[in-house]
Short mmCIF file of C-alpha atoms and ligand atoms in Angstrom, two decimals:
data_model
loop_
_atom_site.label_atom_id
_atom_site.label_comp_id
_atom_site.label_asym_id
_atom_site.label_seq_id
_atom_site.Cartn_x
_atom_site.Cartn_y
_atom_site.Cartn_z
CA UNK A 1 -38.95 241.44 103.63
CA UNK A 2 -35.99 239.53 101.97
CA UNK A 3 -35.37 240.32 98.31
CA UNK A 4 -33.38 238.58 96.22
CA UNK A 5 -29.63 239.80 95.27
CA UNK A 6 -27.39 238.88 92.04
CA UNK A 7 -23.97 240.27 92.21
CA UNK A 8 -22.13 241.43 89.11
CA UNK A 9 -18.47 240.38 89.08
CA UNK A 10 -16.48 237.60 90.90
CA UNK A 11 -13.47 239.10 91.98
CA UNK A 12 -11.94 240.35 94.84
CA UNK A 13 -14.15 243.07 95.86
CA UNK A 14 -17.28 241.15 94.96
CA UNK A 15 -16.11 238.47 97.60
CA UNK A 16 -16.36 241.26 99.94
CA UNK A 17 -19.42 242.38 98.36
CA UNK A 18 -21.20 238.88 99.36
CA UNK A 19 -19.76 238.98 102.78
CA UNK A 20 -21.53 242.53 103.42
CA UNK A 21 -24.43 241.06 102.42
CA UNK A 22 -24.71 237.89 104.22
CA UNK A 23 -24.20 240.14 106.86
CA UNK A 24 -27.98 241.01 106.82
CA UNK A 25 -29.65 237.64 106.17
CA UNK A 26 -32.67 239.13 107.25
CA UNK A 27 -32.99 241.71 103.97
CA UNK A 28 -31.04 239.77 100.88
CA UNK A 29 -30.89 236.25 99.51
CA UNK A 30 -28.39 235.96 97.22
CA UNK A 31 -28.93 234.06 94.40
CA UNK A 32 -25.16 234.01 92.73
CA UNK A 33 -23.55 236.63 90.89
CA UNK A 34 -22.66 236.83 87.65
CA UNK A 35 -18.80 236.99 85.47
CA UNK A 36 -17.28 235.98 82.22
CA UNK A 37 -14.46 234.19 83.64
CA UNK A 38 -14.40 231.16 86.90
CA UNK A 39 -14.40 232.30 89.97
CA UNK A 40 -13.34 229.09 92.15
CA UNK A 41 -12.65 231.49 95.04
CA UNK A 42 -15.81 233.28 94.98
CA UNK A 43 -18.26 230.32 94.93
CA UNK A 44 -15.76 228.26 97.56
CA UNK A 45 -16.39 230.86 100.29
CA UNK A 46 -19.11 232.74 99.56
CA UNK A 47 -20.88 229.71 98.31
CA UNK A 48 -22.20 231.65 95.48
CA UNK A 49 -23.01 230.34 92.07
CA UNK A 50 -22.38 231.93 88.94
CA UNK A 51 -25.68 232.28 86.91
CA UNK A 52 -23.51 233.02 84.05
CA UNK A 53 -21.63 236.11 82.16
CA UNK A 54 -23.13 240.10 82.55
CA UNK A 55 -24.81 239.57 78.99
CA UNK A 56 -27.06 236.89 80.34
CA UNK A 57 -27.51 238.87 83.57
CA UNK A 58 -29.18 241.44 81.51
CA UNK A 59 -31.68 239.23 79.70
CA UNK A 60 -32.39 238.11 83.65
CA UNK A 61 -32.80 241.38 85.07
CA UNK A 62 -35.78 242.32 82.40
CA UNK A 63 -37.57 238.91 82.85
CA UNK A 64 -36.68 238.67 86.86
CA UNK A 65 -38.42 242.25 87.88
CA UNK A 66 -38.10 241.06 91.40
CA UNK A 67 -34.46 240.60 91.31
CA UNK A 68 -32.16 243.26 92.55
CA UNK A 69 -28.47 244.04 91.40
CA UNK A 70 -25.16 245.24 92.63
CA UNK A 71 -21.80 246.13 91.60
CA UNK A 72 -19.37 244.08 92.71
CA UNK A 73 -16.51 245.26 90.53
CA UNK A 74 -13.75 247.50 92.25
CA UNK A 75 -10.88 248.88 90.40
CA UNK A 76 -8.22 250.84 91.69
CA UNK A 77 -8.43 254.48 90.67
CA UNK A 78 -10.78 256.53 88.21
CA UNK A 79 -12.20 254.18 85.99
CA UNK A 80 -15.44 254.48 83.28
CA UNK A 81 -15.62 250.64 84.14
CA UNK A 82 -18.14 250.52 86.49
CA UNK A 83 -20.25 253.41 84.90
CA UNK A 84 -20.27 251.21 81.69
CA UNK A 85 -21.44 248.72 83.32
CA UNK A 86 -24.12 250.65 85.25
CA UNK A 87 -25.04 252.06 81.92
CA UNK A 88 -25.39 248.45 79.82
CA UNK A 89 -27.87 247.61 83.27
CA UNK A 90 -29.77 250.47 82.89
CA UNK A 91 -30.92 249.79 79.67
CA UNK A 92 -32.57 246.22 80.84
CA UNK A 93 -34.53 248.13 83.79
CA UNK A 94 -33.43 246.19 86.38
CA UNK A 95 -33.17 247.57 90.19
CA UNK A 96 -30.22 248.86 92.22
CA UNK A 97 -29.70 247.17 95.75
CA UNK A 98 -27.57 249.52 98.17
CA UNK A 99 -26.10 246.90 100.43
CA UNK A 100 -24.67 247.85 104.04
CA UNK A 101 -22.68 245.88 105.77
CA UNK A 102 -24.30 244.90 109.56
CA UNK A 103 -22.19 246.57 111.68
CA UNK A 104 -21.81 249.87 109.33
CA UNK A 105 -23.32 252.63 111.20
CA UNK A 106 -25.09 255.13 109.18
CA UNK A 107 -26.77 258.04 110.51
CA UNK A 108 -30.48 258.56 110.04
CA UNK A 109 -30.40 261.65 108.52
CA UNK A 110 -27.71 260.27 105.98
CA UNK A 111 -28.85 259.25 102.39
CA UNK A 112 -27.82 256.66 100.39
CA UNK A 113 -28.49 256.58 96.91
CA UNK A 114 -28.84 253.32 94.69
CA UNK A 115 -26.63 250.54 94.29
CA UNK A 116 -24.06 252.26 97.41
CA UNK A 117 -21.85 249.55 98.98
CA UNK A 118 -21.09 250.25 102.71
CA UNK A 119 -18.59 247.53 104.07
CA UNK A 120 -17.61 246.56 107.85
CA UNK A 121 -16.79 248.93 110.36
CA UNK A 122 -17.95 252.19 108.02
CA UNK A 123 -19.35 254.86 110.03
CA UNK A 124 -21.15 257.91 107.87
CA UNK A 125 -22.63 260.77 110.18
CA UNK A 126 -25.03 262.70 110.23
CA UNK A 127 -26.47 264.66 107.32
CA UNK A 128 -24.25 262.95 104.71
CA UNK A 129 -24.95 262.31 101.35
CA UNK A 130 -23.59 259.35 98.97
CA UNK A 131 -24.41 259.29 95.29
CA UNK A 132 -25.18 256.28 93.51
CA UNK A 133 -22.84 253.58 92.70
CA UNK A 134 -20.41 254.24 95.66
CA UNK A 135 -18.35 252.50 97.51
CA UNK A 136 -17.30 252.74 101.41
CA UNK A 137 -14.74 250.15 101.74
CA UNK A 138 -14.00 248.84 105.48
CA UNK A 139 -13.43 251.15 108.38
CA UNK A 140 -13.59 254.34 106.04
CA UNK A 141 -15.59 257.62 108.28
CA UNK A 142 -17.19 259.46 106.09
CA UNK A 143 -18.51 262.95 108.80
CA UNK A 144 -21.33 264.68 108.92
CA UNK A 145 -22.45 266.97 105.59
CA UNK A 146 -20.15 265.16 103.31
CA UNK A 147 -21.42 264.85 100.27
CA UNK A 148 -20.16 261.79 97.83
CA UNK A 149 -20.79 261.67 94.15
CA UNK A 150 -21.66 258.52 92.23
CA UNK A 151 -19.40 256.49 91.44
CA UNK A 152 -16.94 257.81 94.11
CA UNK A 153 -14.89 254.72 95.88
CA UNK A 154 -13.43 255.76 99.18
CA UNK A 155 -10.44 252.82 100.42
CA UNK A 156 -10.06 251.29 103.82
CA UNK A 157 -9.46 253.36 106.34
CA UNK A 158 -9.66 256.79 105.13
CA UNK A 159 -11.51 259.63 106.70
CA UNK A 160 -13.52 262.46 104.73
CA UNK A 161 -13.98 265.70 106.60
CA UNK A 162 -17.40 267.40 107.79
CA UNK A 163 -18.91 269.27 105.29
CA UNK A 164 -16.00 267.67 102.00
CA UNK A 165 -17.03 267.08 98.64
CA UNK A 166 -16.12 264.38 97.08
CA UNK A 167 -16.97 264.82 93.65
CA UNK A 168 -18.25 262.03 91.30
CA UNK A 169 -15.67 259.49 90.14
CA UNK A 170 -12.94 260.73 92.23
CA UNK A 171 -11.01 257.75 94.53
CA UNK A 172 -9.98 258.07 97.59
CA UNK A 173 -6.78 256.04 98.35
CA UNK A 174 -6.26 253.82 101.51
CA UNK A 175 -5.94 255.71 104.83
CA UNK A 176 -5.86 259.35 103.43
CA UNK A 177 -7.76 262.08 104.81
CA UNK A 178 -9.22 264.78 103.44
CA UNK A 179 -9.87 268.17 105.39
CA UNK A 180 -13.29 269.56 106.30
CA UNK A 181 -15.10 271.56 103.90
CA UNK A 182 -12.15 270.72 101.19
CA UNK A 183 -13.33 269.84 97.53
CA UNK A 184 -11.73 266.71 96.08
CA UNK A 185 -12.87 267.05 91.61
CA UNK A 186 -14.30 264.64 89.75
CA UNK A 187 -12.00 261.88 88.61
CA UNK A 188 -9.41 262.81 91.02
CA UNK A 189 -7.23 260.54 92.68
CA UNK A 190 -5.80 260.91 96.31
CA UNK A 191 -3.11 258.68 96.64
CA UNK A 192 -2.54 256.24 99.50
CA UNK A 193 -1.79 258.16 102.94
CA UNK A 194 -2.25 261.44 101.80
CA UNK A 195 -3.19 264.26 103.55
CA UNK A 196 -5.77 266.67 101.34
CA UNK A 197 -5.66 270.18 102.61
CA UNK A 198 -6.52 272.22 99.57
CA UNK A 199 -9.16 271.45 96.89
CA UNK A 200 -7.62 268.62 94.45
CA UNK A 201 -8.76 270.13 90.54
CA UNK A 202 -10.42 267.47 88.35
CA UNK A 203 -9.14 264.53 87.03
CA UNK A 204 -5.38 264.82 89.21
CA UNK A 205 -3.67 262.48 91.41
CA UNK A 206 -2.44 264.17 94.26
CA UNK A 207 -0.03 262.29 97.22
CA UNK A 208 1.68 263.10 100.37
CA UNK A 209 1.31 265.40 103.37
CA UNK A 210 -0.05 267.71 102.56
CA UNK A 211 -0.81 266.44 99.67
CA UNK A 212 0.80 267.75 96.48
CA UNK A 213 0.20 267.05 92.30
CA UNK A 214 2.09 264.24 91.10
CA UNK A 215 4.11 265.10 88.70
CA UNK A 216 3.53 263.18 85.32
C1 COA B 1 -0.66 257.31 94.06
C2 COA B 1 -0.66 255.98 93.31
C3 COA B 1 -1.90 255.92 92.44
C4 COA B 1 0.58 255.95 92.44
O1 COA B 1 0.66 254.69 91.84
P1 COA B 1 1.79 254.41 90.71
O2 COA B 1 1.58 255.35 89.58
O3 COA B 1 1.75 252.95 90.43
O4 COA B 1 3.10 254.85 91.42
P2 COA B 1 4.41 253.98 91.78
O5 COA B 1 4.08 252.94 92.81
O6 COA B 1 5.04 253.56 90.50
O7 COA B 1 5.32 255.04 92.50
C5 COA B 1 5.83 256.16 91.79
C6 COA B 1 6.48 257.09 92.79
O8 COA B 1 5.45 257.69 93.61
C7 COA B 1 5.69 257.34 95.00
N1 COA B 1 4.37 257.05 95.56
C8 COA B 1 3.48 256.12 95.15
N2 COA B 1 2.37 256.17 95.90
C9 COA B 1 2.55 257.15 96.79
C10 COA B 1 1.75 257.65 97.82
N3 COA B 1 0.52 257.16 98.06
N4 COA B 1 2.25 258.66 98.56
C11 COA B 1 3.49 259.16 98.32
N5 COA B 1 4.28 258.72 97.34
C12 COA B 1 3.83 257.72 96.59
C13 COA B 1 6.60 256.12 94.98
O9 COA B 1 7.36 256.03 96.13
C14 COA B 1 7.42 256.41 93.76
O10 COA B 1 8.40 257.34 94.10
P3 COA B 1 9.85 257.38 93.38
O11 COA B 1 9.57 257.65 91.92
O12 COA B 1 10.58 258.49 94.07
O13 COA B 1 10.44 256.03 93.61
C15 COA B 1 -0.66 254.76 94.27
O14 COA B 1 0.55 254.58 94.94
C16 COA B 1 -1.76 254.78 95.30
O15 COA B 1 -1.72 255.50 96.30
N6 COA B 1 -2.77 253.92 95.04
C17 COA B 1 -3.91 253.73 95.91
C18 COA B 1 -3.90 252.29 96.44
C19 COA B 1 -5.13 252.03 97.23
O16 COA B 1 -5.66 252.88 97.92
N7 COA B 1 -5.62 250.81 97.13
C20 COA B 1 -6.87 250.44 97.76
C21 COA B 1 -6.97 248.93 97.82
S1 COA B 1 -8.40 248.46 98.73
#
């Protein structure tokens, strides 16, 4: 059954968002998303509307019971933005879509919490597990018995070991990888390219091959 879909944000990565879901025509109609500032490019190709500012959203998502929501604010690196926003949601009791982009392949016995964004080209394998609130950007490979935290956003291109953590909040930067059975901390950041072959502590940004702490 089709259910009906409200972005939050207009940016960049809610562009992409909209694309991943028109991708399954068959589960969401999207109804518009939702920002405080115009967003000519988003409703030009995504011919979205915007139903007005997150505040209003809000007020929507208690009335509309039927509506579902997703994040479609990225960030680069650790950031308490989207959380915040998760959290302001939360309090209005609306529901969290996970939206997977058509030709994502994602193992059966995978699981995918709420409000998960899997984009083009994403394959997770079997026996993984993604927290809420994560993202998959394009082309990412996330093996089997990896577990994701919420909140965790894993870049284009990069590939996560069998049997990694990545912990909640941590980023994953654009084409690294990160070793089997390696932990990667909360709120950690691997830089672009890198290569993780140790466990990254909490809260560090870490670049290179191997990859190495960033000095301050
Ligand atoms: C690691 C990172 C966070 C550092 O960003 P920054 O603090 O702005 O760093 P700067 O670009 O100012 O570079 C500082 C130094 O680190 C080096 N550096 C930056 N990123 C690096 C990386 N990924 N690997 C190795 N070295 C890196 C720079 O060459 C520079 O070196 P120098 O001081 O010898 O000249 C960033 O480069 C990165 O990897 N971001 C992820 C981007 C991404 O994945 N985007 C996804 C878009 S979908």
């Amino acid at each position: 059954m089709r259910e009906k879909l409200i972005i939050i944000g207009g940016g960049e990565h809610a562009r992409v968002v909209a694309e991943a879901a028109h991708s399954r025509p068959d589960l969401w109609d999207l109804q518009g998303f939702v920002e405080r500032k115009p967003c000519p490019r988003m409703e030009q190709e995504s011919g979205l509307a915007c139903l007005g500012t997150d505040e209003d959203a809000s007020f929507l998502a208690c009335a509309a019971t039927s509506t579902w929501f997703v994040l479609g604010v990225g960030g680069i690196g650790p950031s308490t933005i989207r959380r915040d926003l998760i959290r302001r949601y939360a309090a209005a009791g609306n529901k969290w879509a996970s939206i997977i982009h058509s030709t994502a392949h994602v193992s059966p016995s995978a699981t995918v919490g709420k409000g998960v964004v899997i984009l083009s080209g994403v394959v997770v394998n079997c026996g993984a597990a993604l927290g809420d609130h994560c993202v998959i950007n394009s082309g990412a490979v996330i093996e089997h018995d990896v577990l994701v935290g919420s909140f965790v956003q894993v870049s284009t291109g990069s590939v996560i070991g069998g049997g990694a953590v990545l912990e909640e909040d941590c980023y994953v930067g654009l084409g690294a990888r990160v070793r089997d059975h390696v932990t990667v901390g909360s709120g950690a950041m691997v830089g672009m390219g890198a290569a993780v072959v140790a466990t990254v502590p909490m809260g560090l940004t870490v670049v290179g091959v191997p990859a190495k702490v960033r000095k301050q």
